[in-house]
Tab-separated table of N, CA and C and ligand atoms in Angstrom:
chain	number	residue	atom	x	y	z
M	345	UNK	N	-5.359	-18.659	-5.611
M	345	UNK	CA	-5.329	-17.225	-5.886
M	345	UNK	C	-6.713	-16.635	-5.714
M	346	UNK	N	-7.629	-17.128	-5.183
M	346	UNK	CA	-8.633	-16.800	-4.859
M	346	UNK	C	-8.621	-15.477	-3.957
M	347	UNK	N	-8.047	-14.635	-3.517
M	347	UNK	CA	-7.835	-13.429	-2.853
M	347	UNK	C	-6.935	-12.228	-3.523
M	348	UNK	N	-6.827	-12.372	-5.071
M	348	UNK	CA	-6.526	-11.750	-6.080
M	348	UNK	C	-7.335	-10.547	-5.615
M	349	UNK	N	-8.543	-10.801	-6.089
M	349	UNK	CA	-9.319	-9.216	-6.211
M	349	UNK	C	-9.701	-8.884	-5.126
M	350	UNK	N	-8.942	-8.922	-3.873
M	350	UNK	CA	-9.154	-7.758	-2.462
M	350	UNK	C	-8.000	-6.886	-3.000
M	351	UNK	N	-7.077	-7.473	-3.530
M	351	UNK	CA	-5.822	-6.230	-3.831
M	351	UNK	C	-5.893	-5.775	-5.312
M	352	UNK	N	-6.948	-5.774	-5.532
M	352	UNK	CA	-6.995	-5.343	-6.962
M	352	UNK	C	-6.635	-3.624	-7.315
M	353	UNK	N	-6.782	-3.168	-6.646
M	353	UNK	CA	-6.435	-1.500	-6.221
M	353	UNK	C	-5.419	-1.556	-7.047
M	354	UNK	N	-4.189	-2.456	-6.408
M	354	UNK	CA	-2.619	-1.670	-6.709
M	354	UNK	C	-2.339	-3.694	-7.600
M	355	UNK	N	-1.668	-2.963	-8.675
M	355	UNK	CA	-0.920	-4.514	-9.361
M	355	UNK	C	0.376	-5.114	-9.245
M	356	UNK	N	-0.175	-6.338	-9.030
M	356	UNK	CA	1.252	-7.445	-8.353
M	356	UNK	C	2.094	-6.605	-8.851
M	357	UNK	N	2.730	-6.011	-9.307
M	357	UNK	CA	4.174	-5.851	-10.223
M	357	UNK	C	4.383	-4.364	-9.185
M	358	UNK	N	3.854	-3.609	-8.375
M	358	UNK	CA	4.010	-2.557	-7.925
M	358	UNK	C	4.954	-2.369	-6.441
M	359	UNK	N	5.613	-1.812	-6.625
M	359	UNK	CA	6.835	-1.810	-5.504
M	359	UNK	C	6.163	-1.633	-4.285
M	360	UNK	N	6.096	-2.336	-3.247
M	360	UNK	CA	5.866	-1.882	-2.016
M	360	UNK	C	6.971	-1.631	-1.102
M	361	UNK	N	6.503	0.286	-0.912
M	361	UNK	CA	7.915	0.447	-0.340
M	361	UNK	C	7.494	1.069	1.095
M	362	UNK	N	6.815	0.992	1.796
M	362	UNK	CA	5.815	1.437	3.117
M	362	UNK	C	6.881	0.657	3.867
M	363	UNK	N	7.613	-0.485	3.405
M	363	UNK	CA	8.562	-0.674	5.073
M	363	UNK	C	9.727	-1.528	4.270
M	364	UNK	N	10.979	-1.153	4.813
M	364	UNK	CA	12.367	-2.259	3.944
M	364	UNK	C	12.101	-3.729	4.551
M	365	UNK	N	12.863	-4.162	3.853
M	365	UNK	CA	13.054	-6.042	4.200
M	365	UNK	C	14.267	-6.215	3.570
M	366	UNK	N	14.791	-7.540	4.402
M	366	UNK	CA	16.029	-7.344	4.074
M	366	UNK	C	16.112	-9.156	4.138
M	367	UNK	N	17.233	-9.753	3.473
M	367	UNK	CA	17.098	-11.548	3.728
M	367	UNK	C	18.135	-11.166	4.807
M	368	UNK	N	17.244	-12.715	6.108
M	368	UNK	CA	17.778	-12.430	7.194
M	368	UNK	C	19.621	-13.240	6.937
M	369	UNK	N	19.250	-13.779	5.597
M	369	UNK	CA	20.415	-15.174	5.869
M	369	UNK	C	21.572	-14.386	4.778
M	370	UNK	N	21.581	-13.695	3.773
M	370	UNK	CA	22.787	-12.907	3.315
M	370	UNK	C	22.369	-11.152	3.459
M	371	UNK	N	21.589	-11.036	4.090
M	371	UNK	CA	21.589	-9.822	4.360
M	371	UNK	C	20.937	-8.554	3.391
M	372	UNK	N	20.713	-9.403	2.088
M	372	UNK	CA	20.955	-8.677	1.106
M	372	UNK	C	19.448	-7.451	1.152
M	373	UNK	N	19.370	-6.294	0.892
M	373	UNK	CA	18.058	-5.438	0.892
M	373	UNK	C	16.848	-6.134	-0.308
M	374	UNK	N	16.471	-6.256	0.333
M	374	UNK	CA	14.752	-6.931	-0.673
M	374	UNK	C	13.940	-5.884	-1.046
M	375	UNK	N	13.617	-5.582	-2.391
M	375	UNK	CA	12.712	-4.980	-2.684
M	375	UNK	C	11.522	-5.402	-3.419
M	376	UNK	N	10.453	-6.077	-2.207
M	376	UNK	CA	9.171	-6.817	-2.618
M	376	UNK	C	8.411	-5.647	-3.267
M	377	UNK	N	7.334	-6.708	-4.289
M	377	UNK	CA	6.698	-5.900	-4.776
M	377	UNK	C	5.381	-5.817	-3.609
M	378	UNK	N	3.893	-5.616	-4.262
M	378	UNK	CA	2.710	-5.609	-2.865
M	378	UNK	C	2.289	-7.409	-3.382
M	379	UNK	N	2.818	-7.647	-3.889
M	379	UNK	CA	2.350	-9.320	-4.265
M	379	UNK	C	2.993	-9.937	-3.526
M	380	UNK	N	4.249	-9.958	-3.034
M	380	UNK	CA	5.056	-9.903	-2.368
M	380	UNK	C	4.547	-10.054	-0.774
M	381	UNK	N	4.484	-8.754	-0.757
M	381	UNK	CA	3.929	-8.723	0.636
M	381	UNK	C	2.527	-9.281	1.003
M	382	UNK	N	2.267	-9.183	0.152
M	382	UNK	CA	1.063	-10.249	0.359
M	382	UNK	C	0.565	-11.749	0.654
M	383	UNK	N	1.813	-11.870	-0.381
M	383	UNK	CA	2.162	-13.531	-0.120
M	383	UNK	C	2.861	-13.865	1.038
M	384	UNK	N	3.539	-12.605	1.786
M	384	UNK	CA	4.621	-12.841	3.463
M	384	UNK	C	2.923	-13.196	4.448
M	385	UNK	N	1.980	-12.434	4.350
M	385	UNK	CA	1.449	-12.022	5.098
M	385	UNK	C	0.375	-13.439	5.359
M	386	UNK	N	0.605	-14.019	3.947
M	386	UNK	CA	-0.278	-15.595	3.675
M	386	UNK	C	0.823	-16.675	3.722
M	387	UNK	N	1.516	-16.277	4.497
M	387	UNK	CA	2.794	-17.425	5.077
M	387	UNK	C	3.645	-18.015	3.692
M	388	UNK	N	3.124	-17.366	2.550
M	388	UNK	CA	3.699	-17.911	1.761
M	388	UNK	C	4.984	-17.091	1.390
M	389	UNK	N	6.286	-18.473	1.343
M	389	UNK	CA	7.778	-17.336	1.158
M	389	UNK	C	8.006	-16.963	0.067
M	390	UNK	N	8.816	-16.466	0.420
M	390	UNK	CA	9.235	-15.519	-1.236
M	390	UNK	C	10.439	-15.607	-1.293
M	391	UNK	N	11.201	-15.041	-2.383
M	391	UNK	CA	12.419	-15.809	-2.949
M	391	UNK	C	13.564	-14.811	-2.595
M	392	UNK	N	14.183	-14.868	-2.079
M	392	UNK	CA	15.851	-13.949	-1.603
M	392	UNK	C	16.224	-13.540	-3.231
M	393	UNK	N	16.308	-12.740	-3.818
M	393	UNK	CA	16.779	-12.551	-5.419
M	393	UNK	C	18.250	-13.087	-5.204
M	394	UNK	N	19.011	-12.971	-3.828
M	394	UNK	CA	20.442	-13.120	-4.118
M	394	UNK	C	20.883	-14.355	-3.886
M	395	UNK	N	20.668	-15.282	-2.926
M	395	UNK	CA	20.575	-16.374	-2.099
M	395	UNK	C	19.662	-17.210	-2.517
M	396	UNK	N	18.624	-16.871	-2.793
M	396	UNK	CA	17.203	-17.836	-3.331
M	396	UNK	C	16.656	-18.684	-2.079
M	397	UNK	N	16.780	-17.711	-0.969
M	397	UNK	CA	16.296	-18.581	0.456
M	397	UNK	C	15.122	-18.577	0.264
M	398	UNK	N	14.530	-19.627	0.922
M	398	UNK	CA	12.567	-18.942	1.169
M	398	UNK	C	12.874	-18.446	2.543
M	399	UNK	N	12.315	-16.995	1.688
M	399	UNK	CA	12.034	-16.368	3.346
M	399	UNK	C	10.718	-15.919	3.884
M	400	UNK	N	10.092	-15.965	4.631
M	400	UNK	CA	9.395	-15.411	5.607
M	400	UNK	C	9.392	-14.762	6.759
M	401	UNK	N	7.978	-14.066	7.118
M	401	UNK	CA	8.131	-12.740	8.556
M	401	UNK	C	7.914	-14.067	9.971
M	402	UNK	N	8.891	-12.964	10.689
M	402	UNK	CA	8.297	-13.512	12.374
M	402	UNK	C	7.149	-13.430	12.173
M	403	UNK	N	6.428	-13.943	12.936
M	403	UNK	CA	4.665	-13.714	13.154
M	403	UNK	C	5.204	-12.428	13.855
M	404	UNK	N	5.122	-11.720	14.637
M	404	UNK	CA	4.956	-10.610	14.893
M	404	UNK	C	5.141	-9.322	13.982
M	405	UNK	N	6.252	-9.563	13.311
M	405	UNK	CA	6.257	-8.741	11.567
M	405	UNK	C	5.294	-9.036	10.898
M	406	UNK	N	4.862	-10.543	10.413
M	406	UNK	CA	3.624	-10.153	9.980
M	406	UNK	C	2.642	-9.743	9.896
M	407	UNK	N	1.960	-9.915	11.774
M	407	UNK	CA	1.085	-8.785	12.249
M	407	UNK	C	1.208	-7.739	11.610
M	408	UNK	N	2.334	-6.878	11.644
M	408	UNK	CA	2.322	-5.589	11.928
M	408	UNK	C	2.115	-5.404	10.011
M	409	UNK	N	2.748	-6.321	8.815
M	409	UNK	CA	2.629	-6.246	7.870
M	409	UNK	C	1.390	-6.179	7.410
M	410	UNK	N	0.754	-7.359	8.030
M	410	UNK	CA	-1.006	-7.420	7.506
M	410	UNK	C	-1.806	-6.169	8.080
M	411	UNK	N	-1.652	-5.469	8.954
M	411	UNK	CA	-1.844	-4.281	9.223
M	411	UNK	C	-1.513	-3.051	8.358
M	412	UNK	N	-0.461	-3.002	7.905
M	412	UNK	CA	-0.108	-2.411	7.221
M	412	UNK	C	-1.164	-2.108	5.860
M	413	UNK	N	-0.512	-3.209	5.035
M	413	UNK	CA	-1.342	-3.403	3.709
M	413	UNK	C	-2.652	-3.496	3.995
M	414	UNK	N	-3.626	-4.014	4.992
M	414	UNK	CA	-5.221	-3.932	5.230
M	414	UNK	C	-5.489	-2.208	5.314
M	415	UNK	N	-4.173	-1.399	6.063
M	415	UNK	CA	-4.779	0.133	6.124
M	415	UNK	C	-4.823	0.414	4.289
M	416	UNK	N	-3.549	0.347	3.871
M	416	UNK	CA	-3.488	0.975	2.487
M	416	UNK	C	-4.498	0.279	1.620
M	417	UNK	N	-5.062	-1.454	1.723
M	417	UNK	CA	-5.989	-1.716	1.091
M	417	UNK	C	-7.354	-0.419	1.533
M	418	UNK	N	-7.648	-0.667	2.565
M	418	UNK	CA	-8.937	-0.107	3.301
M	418	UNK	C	-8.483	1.425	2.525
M	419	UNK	N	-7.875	2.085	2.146
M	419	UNK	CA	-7.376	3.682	2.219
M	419	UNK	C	-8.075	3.778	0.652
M	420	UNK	N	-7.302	2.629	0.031
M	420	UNK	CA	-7.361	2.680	-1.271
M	420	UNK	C	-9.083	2.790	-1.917
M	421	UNK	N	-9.649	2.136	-1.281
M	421	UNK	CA	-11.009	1.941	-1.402
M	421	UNK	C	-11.681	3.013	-1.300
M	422	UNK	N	-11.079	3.816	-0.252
M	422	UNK	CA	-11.863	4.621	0.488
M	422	UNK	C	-11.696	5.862	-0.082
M	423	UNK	N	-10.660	6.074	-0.856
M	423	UNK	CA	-10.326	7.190	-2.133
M	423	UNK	C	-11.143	6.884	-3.217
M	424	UNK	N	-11.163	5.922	-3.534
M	424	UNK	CA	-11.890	5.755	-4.834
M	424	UNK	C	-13.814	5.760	-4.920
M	425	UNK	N	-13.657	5.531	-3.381
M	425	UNK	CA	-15.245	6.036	-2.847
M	425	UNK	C	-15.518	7.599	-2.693
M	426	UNK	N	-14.197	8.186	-2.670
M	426	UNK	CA	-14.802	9.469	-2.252
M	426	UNK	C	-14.726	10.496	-3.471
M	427	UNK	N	-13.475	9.975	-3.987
M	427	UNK	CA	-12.408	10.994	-5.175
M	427	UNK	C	-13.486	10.583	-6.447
M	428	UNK	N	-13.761	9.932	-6.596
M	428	UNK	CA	-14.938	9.290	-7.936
M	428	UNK	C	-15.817	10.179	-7.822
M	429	UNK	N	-16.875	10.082	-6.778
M	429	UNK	CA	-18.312	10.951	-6.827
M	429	UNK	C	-17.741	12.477	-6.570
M	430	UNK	N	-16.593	12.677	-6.110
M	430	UNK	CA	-16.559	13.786	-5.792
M	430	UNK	C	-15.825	14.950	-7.179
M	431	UNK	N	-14.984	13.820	-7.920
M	431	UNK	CA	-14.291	14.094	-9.035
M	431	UNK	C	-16.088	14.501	-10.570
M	432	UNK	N	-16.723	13.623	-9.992
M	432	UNK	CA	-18.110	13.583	-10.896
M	432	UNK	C	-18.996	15.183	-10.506
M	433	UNK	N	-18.783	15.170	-9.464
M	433	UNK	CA	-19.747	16.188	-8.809
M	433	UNK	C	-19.096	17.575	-9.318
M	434	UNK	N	-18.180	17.529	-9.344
M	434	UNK	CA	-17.077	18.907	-9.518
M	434	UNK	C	-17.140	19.197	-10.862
M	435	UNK	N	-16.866	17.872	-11.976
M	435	UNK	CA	-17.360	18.486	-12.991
M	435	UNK	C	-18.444	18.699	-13.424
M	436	UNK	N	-19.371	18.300	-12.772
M	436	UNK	CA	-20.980	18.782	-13.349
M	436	UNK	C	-21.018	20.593	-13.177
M	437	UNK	N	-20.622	20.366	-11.401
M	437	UNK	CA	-20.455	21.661	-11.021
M	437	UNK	C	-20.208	23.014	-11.758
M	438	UNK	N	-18.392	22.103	-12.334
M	438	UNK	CA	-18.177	22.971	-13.515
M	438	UNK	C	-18.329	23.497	-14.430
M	439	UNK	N	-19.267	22.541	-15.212
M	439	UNK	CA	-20.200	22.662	-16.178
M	439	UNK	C	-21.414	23.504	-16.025
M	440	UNK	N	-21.751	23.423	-15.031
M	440	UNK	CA	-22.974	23.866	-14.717
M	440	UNK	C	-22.731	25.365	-14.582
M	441	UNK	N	-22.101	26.000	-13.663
M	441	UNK	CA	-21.280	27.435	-13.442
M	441	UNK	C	-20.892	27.748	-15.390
M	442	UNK	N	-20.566	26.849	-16.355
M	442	UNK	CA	-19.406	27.257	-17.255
M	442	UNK	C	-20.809	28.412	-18.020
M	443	UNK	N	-21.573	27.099	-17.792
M	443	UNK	CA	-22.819	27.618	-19.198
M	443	UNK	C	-24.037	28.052	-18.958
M	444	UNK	N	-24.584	27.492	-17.308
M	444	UNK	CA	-25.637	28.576	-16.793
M	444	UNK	C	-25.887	29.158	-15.947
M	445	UNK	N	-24.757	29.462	-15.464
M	445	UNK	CA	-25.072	30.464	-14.081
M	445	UNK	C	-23.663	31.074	-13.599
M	446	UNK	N	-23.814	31.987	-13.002
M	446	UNK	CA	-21.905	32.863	-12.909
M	446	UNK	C	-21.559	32.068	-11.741
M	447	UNK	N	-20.652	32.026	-11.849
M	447	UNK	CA	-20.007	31.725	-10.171
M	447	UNK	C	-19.855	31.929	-8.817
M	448	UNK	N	-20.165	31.321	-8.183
M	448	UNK	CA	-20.273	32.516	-6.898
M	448	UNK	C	-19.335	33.512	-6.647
M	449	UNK	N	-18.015	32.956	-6.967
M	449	UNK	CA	-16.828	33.884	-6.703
M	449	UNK	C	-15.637	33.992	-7.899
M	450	UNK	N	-15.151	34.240	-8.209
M	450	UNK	CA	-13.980	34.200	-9.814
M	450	UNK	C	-12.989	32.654	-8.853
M	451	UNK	N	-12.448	32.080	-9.578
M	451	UNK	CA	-11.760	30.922	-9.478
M	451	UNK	C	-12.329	29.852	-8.472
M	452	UNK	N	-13.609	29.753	-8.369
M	452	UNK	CA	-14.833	28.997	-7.980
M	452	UNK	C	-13.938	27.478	-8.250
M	453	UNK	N	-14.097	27.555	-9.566
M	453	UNK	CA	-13.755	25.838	-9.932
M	453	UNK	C	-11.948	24.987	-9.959
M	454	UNK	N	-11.447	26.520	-9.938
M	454	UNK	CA	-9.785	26.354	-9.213
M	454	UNK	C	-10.122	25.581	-7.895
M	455	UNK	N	-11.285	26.286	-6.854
M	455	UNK	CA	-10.843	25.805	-5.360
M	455	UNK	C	-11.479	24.230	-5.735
M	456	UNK	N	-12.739	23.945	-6.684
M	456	UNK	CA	-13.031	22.584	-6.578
M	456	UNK	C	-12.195	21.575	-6.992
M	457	UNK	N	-11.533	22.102	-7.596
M	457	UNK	CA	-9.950	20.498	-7.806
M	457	UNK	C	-9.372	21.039	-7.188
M	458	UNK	N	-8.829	21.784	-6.628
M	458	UNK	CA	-8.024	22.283	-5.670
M	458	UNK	C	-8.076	21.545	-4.188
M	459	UNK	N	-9.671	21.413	-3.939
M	459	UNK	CA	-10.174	20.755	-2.948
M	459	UNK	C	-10.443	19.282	-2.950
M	460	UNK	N	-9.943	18.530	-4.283
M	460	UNK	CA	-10.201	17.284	-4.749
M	460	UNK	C	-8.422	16.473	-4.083
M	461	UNK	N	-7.664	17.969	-4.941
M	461	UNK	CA	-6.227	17.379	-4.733
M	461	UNK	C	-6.070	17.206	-3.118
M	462	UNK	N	-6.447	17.968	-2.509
M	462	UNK	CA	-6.242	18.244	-1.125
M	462	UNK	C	-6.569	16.509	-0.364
M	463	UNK	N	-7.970	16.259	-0.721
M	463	UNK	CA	-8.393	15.422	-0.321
M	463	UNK	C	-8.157	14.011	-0.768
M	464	UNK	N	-7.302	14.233	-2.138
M	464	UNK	CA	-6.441	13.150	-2.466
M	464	UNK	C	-5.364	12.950	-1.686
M	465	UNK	N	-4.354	14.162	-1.522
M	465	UNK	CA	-3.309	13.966	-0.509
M	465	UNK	C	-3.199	13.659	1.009
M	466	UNK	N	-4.440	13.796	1.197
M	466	UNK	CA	-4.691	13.421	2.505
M	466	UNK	C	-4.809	12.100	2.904
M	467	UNK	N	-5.281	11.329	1.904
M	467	UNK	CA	-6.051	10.185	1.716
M	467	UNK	C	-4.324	9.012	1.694
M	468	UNK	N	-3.816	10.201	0.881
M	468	UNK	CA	-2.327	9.431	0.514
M	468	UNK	C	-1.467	9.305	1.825
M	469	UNK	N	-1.517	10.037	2.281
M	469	UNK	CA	-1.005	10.279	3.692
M	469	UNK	C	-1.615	9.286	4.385
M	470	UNK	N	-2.819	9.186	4.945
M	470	UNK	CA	-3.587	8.291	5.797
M	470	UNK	C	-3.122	6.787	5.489
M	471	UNK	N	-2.776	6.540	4.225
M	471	UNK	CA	-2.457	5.115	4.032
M	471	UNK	C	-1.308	4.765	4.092
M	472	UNK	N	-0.100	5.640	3.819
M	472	UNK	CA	0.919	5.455	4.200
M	472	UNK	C	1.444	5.866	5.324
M	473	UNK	N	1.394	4.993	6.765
M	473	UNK	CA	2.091	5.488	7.971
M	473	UNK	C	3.022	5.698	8.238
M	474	UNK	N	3.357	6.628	8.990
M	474	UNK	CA	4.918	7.007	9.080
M	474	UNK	C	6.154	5.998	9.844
M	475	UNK	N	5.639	5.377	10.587
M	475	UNK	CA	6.600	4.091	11.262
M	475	UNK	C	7.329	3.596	10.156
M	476	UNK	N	8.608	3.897	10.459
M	476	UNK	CA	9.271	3.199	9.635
M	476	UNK	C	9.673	2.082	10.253
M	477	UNK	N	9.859	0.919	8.840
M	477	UNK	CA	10.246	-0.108	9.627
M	477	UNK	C	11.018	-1.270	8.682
M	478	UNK	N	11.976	-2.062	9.151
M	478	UNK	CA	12.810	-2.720	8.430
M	478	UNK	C	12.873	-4.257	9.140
M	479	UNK	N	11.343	-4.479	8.214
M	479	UNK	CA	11.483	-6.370	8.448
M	479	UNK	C	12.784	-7.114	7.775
M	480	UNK	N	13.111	-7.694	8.858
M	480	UNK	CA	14.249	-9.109	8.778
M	480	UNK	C	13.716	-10.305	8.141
M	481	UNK	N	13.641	-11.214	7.315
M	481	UNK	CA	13.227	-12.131	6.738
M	481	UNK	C	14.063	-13.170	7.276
M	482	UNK	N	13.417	-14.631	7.328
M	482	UNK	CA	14.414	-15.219	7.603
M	482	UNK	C	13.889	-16.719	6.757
M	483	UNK	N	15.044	-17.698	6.971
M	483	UNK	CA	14.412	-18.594	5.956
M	483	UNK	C	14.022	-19.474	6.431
M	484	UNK	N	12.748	-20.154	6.014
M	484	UNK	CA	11.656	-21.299	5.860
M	484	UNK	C	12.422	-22.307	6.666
M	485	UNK	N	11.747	-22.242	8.280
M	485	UNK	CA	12.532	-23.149	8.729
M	485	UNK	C	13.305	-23.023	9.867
M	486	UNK	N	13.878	-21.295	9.747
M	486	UNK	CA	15.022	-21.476	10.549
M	486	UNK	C	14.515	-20.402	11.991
M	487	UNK	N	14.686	-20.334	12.984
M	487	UNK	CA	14.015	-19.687	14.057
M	487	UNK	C	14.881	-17.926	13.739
M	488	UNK	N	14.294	-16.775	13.771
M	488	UNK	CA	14.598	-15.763	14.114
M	488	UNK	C	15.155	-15.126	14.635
M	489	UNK	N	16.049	-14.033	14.899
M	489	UNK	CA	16.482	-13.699	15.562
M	489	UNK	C	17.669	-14.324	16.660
M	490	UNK	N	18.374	-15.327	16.193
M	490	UNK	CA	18.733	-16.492	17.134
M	490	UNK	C	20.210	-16.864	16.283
M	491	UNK	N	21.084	-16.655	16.979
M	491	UNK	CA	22.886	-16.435	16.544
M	491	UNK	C	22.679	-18.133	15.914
M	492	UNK	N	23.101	-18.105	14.754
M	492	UNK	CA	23.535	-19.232	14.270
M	492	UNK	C	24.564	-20.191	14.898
M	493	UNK	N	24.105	-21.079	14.917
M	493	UNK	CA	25.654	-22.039	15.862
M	493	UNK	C	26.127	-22.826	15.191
M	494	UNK	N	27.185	-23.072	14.960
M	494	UNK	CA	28.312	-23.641	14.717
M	494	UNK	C	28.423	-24.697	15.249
M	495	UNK	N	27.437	-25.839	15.137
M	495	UNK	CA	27.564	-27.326	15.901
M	495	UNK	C	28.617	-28.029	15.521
L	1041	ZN	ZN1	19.417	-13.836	0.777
């Protein structure tokens, strides 16, 4: 577990819902958490809730998974780099306008969280891409995509 605290942002227990999965072997809809997906992405399987298959991604799903979660990791960071000093700055700001000096304009400190939220939602957006997408899981073992036969 030594790669615990790169995902420290968001906690194991948190739904990751940026793309469906489904078990490839009863079909059933999977709803991993980001521990989850994390562990697909480190080849390690995860458990079918209905079936109890180990399943894992094609390598090519996983690509696209570890991509995934590296943007929303990288996003996550990158909010908390900006929204922090900027959340700090605004209230000094505020403070500063409250008690020594007028404002430049009447609802001055409306537009500065105003302009915080903005740049929160943006941030939210950027990490969650719009591709939707519905990884197939399949189980530990068995090749992908490939009609089961009946030997
Ligand atoms: Zn299953």
């Amino acid at each position: 577990m030594s790669h615990a605290n790169e995902a420290a942002a968001v906690t194991d227990s948190t739904p990751y819902k940026d793309a469906g999965m489904s078990c490839g072997h009863c079909s059933y809809t999977l709803k991993p958490t980001y521990h989850q997906a994390f562990e697909l992405v480190k080849l390690q399987p995860i458990n079918c809730y209905q079936c109890s298959s180990d399943l894992l991604l094609d390598e090519a799903d996983r690509e696209v998974l570890d991509k995934k979660l590296q943007t929303a990791t990288r996003i996550g960071k990158l909010a908390v780099l900006i929204l922090g000093p900027y959340f700090l700055i605004s209230m000094l700001t505020v403070l500063y306008f409250s008690f020594f000096a007028k404002p430049p304009f009447p609802g001055f400190t409306g537009v500065l969280f105003g302009g915080g939220l903005v740049i929160g939602f943006l941030l939210k957006s950027a990490s969650t891409d719009s591709t939707e997408r519905n990884f197939v899981l399949f189980k530990n073992g068995e090749q992908p995509a490939e009609p089961t036969q009946a030997a």
